[in-house]
XYZ file of C-alpha atoms in Angstrom:
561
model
C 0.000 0.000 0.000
C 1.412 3.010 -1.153
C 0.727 6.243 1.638
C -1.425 8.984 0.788
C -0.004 12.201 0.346
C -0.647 14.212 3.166
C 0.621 17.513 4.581
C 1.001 18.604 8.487
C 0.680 22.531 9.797
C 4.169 23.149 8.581
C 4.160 21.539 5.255
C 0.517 23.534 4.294
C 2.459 26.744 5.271
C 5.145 25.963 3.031
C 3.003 24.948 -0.010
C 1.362 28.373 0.652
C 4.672 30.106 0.734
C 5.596 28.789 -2.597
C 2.703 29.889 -4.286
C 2.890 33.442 -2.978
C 6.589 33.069 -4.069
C 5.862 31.794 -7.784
C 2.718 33.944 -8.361
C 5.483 36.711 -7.209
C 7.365 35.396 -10.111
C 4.103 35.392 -12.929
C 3.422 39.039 -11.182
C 6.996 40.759 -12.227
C 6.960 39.323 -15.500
C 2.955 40.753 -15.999
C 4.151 43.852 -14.998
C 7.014 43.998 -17.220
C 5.292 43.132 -20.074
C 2.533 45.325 -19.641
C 5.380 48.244 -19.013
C 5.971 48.085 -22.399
C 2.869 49.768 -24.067
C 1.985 52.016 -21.129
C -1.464 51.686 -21.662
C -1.904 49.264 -24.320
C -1.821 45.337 -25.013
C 0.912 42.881 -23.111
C 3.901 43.270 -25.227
C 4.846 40.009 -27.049
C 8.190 38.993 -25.013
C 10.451 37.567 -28.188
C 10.423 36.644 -31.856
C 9.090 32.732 -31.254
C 6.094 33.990 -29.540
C 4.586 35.385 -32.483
C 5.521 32.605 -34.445
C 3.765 30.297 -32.078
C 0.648 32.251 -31.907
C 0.582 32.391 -35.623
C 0.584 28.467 -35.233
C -2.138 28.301 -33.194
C -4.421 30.559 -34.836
C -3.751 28.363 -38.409
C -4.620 25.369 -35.935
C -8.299 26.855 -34.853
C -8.963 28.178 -38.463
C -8.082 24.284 -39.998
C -4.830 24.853 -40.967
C -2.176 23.238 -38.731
C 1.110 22.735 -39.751
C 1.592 26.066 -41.811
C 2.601 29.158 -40.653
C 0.213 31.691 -43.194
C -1.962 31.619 -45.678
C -1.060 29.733 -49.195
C 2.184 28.315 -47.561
C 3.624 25.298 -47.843
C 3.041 22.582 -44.813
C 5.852 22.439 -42.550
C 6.917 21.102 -39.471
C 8.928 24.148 -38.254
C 8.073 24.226 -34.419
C 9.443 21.584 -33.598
C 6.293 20.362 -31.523
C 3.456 18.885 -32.539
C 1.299 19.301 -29.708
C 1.972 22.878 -28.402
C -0.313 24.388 -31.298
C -3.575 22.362 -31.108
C -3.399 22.534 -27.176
C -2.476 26.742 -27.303
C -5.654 26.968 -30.182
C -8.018 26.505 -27.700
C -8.573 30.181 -26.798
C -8.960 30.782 -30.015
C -11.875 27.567 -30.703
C -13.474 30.179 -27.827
C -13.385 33.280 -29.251
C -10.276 35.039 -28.170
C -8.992 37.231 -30.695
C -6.482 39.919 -31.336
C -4.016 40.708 -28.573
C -6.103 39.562 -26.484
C -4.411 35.957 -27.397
C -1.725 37.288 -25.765
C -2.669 37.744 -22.607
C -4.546 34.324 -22.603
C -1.236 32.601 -23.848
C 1.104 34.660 -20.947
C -1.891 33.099 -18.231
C -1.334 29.740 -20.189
C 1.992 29.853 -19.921
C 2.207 30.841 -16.216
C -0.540 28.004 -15.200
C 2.113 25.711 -16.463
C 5.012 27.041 -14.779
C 3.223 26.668 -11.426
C 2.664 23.133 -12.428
C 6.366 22.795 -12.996
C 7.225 24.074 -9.536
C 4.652 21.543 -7.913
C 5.925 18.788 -9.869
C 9.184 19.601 -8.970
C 8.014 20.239 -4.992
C 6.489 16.984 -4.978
C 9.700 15.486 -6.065
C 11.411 16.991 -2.711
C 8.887 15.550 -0.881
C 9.198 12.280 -2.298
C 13.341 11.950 -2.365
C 14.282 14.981 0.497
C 13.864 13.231 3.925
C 14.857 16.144 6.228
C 11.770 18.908 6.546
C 14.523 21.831 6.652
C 16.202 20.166 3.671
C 13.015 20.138 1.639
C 11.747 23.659 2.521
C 15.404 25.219 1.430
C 15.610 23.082 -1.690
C 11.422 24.141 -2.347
C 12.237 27.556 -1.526
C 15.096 28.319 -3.714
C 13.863 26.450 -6.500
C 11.046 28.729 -6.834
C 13.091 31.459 -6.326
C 15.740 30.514 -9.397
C 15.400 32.841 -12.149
C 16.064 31.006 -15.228
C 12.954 28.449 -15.514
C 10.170 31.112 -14.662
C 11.997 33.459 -17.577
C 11.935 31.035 -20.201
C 8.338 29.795 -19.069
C 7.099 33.685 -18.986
C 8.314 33.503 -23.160
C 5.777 32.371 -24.574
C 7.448 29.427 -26.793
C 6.874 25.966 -26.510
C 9.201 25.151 -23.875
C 7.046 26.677 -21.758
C 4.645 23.517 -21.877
C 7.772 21.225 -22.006
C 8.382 22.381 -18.488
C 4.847 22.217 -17.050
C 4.897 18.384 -18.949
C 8.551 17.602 -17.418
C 7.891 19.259 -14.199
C 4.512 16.684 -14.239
C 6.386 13.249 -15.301
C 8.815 13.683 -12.605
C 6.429 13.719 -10.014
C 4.654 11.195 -11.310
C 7.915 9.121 -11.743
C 8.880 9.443 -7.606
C 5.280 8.607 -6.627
C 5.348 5.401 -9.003
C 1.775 6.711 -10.675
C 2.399 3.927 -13.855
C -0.821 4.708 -15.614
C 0.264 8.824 -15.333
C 3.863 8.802 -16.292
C 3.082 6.061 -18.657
C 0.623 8.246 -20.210
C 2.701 11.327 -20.178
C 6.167 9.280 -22.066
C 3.682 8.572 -24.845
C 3.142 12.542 -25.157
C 6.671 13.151 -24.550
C 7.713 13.380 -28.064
C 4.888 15.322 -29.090
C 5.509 17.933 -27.323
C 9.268 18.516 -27.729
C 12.129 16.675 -29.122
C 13.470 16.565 -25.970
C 10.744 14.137 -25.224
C 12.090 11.828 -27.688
C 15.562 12.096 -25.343
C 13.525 11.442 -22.214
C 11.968 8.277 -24.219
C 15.019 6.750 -24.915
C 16.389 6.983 -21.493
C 13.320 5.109 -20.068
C 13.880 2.353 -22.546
C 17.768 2.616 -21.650
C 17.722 2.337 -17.643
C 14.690 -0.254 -18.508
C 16.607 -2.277 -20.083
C 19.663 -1.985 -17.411
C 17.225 -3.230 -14.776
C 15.719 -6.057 -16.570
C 19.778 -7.390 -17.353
C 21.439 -6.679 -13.819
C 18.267 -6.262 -11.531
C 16.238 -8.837 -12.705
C 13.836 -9.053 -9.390
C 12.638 -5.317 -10.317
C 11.889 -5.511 -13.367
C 8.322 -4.935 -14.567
C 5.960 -5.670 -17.480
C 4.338 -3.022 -17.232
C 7.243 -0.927 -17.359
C 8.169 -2.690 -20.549
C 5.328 -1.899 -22.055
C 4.879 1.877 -21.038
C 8.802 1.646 -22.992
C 7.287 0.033 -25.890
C 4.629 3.150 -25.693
C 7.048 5.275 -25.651
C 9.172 4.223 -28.775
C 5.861 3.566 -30.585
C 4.856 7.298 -29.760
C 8.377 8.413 -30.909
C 8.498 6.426 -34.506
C 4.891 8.228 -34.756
C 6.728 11.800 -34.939
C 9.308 10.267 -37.032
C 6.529 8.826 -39.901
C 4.367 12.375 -39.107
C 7.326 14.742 -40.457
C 8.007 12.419 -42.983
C 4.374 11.850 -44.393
C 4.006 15.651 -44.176
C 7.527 16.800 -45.167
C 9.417 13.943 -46.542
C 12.043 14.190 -43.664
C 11.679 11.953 -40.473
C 13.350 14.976 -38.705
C 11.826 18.444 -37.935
C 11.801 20.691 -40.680
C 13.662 24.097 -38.379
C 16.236 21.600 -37.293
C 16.920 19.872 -40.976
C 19.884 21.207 -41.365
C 21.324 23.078 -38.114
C 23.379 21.462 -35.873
C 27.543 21.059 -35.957
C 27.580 17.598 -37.279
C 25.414 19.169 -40.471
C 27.201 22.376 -41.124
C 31.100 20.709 -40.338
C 33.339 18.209 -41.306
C 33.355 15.040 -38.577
C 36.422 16.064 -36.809
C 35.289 20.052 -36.974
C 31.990 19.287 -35.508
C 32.951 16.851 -32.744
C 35.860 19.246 -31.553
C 33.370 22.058 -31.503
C 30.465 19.819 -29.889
C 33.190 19.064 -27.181
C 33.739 22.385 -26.546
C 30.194 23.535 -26.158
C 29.716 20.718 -24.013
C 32.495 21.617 -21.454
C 30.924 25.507 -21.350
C 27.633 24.055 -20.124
C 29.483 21.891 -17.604
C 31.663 24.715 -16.435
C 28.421 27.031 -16.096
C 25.774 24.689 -15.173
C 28.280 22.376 -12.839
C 30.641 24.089 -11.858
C 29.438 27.393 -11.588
C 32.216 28.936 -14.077
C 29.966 30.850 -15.986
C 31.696 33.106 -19.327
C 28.712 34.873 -20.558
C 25.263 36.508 -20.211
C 22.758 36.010 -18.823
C 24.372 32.874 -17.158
C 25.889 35.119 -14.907
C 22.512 36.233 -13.559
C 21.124 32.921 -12.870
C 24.151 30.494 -12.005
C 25.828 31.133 -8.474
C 29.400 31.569 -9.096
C 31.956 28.697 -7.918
C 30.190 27.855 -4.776
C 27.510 26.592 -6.640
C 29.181 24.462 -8.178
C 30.744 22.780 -5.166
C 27.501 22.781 -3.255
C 26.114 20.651 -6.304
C 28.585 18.450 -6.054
C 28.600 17.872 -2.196
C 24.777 17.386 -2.448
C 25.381 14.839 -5.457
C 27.778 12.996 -3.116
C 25.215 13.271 -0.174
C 21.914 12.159 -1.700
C 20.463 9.235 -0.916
C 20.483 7.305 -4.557
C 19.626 4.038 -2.932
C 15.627 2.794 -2.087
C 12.924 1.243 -3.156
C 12.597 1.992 -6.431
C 15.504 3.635 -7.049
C 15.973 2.704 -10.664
C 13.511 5.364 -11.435
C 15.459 7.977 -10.019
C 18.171 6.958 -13.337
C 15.736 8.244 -15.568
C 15.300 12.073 -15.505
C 19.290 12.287 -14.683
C 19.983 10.200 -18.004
C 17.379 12.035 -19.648
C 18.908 15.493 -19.222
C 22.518 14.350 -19.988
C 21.067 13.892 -23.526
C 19.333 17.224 -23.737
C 23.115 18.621 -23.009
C 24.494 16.255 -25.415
C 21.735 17.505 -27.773
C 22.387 20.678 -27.108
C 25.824 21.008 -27.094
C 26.073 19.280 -30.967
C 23.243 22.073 -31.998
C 25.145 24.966 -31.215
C 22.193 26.460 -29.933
C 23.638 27.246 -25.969
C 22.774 30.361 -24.119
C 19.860 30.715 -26.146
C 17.207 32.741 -24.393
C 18.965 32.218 -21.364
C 19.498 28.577 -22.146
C 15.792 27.917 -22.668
C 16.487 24.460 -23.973
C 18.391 23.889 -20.876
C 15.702 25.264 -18.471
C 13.819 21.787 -17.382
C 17.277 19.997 -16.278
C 17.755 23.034 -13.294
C 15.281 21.794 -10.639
C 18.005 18.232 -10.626
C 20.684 21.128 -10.389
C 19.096 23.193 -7.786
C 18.233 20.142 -5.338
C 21.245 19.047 -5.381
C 23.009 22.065 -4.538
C 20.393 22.680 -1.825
C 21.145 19.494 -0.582
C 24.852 20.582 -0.516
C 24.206 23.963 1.234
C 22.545 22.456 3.702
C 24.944 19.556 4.373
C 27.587 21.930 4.738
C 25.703 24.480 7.170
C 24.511 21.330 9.145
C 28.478 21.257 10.092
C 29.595 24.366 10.836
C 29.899 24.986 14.986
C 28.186 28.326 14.315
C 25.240 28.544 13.963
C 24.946 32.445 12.726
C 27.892 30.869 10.111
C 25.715 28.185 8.758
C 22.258 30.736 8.374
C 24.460 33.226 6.680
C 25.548 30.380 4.076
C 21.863 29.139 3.663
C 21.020 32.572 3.112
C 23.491 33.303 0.589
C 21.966 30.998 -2.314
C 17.992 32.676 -1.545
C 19.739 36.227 -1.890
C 21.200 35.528 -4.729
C 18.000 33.718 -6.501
C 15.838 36.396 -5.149
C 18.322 39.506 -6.753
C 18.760 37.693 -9.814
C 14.913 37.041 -10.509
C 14.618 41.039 -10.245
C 17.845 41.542 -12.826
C 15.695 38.757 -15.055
C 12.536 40.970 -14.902
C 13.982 44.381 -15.979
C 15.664 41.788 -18.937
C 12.341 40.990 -20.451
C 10.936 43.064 -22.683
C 12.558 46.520 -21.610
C 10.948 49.280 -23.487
C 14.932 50.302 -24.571
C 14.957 47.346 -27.114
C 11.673 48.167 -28.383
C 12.634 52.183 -29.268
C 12.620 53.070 -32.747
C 14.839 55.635 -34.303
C 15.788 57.329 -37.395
C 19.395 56.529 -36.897
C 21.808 55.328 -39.780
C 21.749 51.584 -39.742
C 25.492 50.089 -38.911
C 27.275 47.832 -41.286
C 26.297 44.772 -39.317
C 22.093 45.887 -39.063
C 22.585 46.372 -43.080
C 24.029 42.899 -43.412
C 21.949 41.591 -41.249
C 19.057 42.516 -42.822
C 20.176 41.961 -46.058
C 21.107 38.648 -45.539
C 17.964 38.287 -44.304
C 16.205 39.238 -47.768
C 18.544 36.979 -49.589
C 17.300 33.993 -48.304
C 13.744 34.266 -47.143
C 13.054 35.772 -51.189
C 14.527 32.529 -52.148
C 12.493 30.362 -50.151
C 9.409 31.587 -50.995
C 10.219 31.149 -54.470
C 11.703 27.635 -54.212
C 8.372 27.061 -51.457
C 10.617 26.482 -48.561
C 8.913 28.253 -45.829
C 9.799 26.234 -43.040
C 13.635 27.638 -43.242
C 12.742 31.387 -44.083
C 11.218 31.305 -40.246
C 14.506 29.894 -39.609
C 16.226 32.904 -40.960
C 13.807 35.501 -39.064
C 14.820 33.903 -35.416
C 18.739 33.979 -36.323
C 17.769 37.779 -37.933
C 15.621 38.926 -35.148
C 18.829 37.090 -32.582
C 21.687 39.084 -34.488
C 19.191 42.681 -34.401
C 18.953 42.486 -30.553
C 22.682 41.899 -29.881
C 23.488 45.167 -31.937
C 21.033 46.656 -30.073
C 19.399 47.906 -33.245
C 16.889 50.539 -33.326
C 17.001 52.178 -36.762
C 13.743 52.164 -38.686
C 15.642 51.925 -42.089
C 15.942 48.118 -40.926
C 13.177 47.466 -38.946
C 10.596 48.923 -41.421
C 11.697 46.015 -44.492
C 11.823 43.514 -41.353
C 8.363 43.967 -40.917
C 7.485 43.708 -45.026
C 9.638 40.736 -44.647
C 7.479 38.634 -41.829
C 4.162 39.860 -43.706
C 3.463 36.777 -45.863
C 3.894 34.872 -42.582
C 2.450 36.455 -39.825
C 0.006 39.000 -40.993
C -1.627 39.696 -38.910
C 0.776 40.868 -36.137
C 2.988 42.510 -39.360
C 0.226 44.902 -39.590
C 0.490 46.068 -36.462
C 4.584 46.276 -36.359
C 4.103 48.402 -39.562
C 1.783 51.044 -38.075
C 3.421 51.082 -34.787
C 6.163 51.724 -37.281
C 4.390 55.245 -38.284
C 3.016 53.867 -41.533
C -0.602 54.526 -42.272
C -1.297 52.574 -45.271
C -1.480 48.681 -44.969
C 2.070 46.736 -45.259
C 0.698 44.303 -48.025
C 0.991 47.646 -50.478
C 4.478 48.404 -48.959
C 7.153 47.596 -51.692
C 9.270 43.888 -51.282
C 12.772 44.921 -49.838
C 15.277 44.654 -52.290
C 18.597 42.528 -51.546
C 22.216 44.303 -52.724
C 24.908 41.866 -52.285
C 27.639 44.801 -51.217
C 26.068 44.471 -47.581
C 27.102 40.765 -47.629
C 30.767 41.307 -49.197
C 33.390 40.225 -45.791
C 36.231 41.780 -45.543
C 37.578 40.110 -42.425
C 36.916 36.792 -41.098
C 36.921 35.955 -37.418
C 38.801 32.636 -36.807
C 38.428 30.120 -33.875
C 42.017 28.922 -33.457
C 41.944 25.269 -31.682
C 45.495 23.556 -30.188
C 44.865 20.367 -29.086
C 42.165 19.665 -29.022
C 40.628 23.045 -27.231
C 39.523 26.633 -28.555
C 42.442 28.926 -27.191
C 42.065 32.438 -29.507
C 40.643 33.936 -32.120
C 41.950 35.885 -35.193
C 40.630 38.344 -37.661
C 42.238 37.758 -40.924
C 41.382 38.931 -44.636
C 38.709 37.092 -46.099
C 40.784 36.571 -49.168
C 43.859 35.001 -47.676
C 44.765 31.174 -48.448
C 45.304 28.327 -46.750
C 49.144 28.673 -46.585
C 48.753 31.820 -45.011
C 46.129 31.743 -42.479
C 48.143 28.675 -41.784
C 51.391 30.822 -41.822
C 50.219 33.434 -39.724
C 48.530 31.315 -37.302
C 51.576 29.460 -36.094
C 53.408 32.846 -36.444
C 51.199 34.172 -33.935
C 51.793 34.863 -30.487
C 49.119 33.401 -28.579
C 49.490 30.076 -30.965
C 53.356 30.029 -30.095
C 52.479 29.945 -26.000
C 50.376 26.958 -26.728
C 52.293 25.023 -29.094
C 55.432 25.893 -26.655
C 58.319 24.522 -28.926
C 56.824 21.580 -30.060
C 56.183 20.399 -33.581
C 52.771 20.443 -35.237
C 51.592 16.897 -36.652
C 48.802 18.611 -38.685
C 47.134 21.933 -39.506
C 43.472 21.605 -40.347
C 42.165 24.929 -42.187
C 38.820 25.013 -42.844
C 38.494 28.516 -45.254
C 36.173 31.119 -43.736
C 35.389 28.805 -40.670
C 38.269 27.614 -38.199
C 41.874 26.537 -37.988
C 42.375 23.057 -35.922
C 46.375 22.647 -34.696
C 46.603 19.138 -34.158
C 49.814 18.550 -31.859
């Protein structure tokens, strides 16, 4: 008989706490949305959001898998399920921007379920009731998952789904996280990852723990790869590739030679593992959301410190396994520190409970006891400060302020680049990879901080034949008054795209040690030449002599020693 789940004075104070704490969370991101227009609609928080509204309008009006009218069918979300379950405000009447307030309150319903999945699994696996209100407490508090949540793209239901399974998982519910691996796929392709794990650490316990294994287990794995070849034979029926059509061809393995692509795979990897590990973090927004150093020991003292044994441990194999293969995954994509890691976002609750875990082990041993509240307290501060940073990052009115100032060489090739392609694809009916183009646009715009209207003006003639609807209103907020379907297509000029430099990653056994600018027009011989000739190269190589020098024109140079 398994024991009902039931809460005493202290633990119904707590759950209350938490929900104060995450509708805290939902309540700064409201308000900095709303900041945005002053008195208007919720501002749309990035790029992907519009893209998956778009989605789920096509979806209620009886055209899924397109993106606008007349286009070609494509499976460019990279979810199947996110669109048909997000069209349901719109199967009720919601229109307008009024979808995206629904969607934000959609969006924020599933974040709370990912912190009570997530709670539930401290309950379940945290024995000590100060050990499971810390770890509860400062996993509501991290930044990271309630930002990516609050942005409106698909992960946000990944999490809610994730957050849901795991629970499910630690309380044994076999019909419910049975259920929910079938969906996994559907929803995300990192629900194909968390599919093969199950069917990996299944088949681990039926060779060396024969006495726990069971059928029904094997079959909910059987489920689950069923489920999976479904997505595969869905693409390809509608696409004629068993893989998504935005992730066709991205990835280092498809844009590299072998060698190229593992070396730079390896590298990404070790720059999560660094941030996410070992708290070494090298860029932004990491820094906002990872505790420096410290974290990174307390994970590892609370990894050392768990309790990995019990009954039913085997199922405590399965998230951990699954989320090593959404770094893998992520690491070969080259798609880290996007949106503050969204893809990353559902392995941090394993990250966080382990390093609560940790802080508390360690405080539980220091003679003072003012010494071991201060060090408890340091992780919440930090949480708490960053969530704040996190909310004046989201949708600032600065990045949304239009100007009439001259475009910069990189906005013009930007753009232009832009233009090049998505012209092309419509013309050769390849839609799915022009909304490719518009997120790695829209990414390169916001780095350069660009506000000139001599580039965002064609962007919003650009994203017309895809997203109408919301292109309208871009090109009026713009200051136009007649409609953008009679605005003139931009017009692509190939001087914008011309290089004159090219950035190289220089690699020396094995790791990524400098970079170089060099002329675009240079050979081989002499990026190899002045490579070797270089100072920082000469420190690494320290005397010895090169086996090999892999040039790779225009992309990297690969010192093999």
């Amino acid at each position: 008989m398994r024991k009902a789940f039931s809460l005493n004075k202290g633990e119904r104070l707590l759950v209350a706490l938490l929900v104060c704490f995450g509708l805290l969370q939902i309540a700064g991101y409201w308000f900095a949305g709303a900041m945005v227009n002053g008195d208007g609609p919720l501002a749309i928080p990035q790029p992907d959001a519009a893209l998956y509204l778009q989605s789920a309008v096509r979806v209620a009006t009886g055209h899924p898998f397109s993106f606008s009218e007349g286009a070609a069918v494509s499976t460019g979300s990279t979810t199947v399920l996110h669109p048909f379950l997000f069209s349901i405000p719109v199967l009720l009447g919601v229109k307008g921007f009024a979808l995206v307030s629904v969607f934000f309150w959609m969006n924020a319903a599933l974040y709370l379920l990912f912190l009570f999945g997530w709670c539930a699994v401290i309950w379940r696996h945290v024995g000590d009731f100060r050990v499971r209100f810390f770890a509860c407490v400062l996993l509501v508090l991290f930044p990271q998952p309630a930002y990516v949540a609050m942005a409106m793209s698909d992960i946000g239901l990944w999490l809610g789904f994730s957050g849901l399974f795991a629970a499910a998982l630690a309380y044994d519910r076999r019909c419910l996280y049975g259920s929910l691996l079938v969906m996994a796929p559907w929803i995300r392709p990192e629900g194909m990852v968390l599919v093969i794990a199950f069917v990996m650490v299944m088949a681990g316990v039926a060779m060396f723990a024969r006495p726990k294994f069971r059928r029904s287990d094997a079959m909910i794995a059987a489920l689950g790869v069923a489920s999976l070849s479904g997505v595969f034979a869905l693409n390809y029926a509608l696409v004629g590739f068993c893989q998504f059509s935005s992730v066709l061809h991205k990835g280092h393995f498809v844009n590299a030679p072998f060698s190229v692509a593992l070396s730079c795979s390896v590298n990404d990897l070790l720059s999560i593992a660094r941030a996410f590990f070992f708290g070494q973090t090298v860029s932004m927004p990491r820094n906002y959301y990872m505790i420096p150093v410290v974290g990174g020991l307390m994970f590892w003292i609370g990894a050392f410190v768990h309790d990995w044994r019990g009954e039913g441990r085997w199922r405590k194999y399965v998230l951990p396994l699954a989320m090593a293969g959404g770094v893998w995954t992520v690491a070969t994509s080259g798609w880290q520190n996007t949106n503050a890691d969204r893809y990353l976002a559902w392995i941090m609750p394993m990250i966080v409970i382990l390093m609560a875990e940790g802080f508390a082990f360690v405080a539980g041993r220091l003679r003072s006891c003012t010494a071991g509240m201060i060090l408890l307290a340091f992780p919440l501060l930090f949480a708490a400060g960053t969530s704040v940073a996190f909310w004046s990052l989201y949708n600032s009115a600065e990045d949304y302020k239009v100007t009439d100032a001259e475009p910069t060489a990189d906005n013009l090739k930007s753009l232009h680049k832009l233009i090049k392609k998505v012209t092309g694809d419509i013309e050769n009916f390849s839609y799915n990879t022009a909304i490719s183009a518009f997120m790695i646009a829209v990414g390169e715009l916001q780095q350069q901080k660009c506000t000139s209207r001599a580039i965002l003006s064609p962007l919003a003639v650009l994203i017309a034949p895809f997203a109408p609807h919301i292109a309208e209103e871009l090109w009026h907020q713009l200051g136009n008054t007649t409609t953008v379907c009679d605005a003139e297509w931009p017009k692509f000029e190939e001087k914008y795209l011309v290089e004159s430099t090219i950035k190289y990653p220089v690699q020396i056994g094995g790791k990524m040690r400098f970079t170089i600018d060099l002329p675009a027009d240079m050979t081989p011989a002499d990026v190899q030449a002045t490579v070797l000739a270089h100072p920082d190269a000469q420190k690494w190589i320290n005397g010895a002599t090169p086996k090999k020098v892999i040039v790779v024109p225009k992309k990297i140079v690969n010192v093999v020693l």
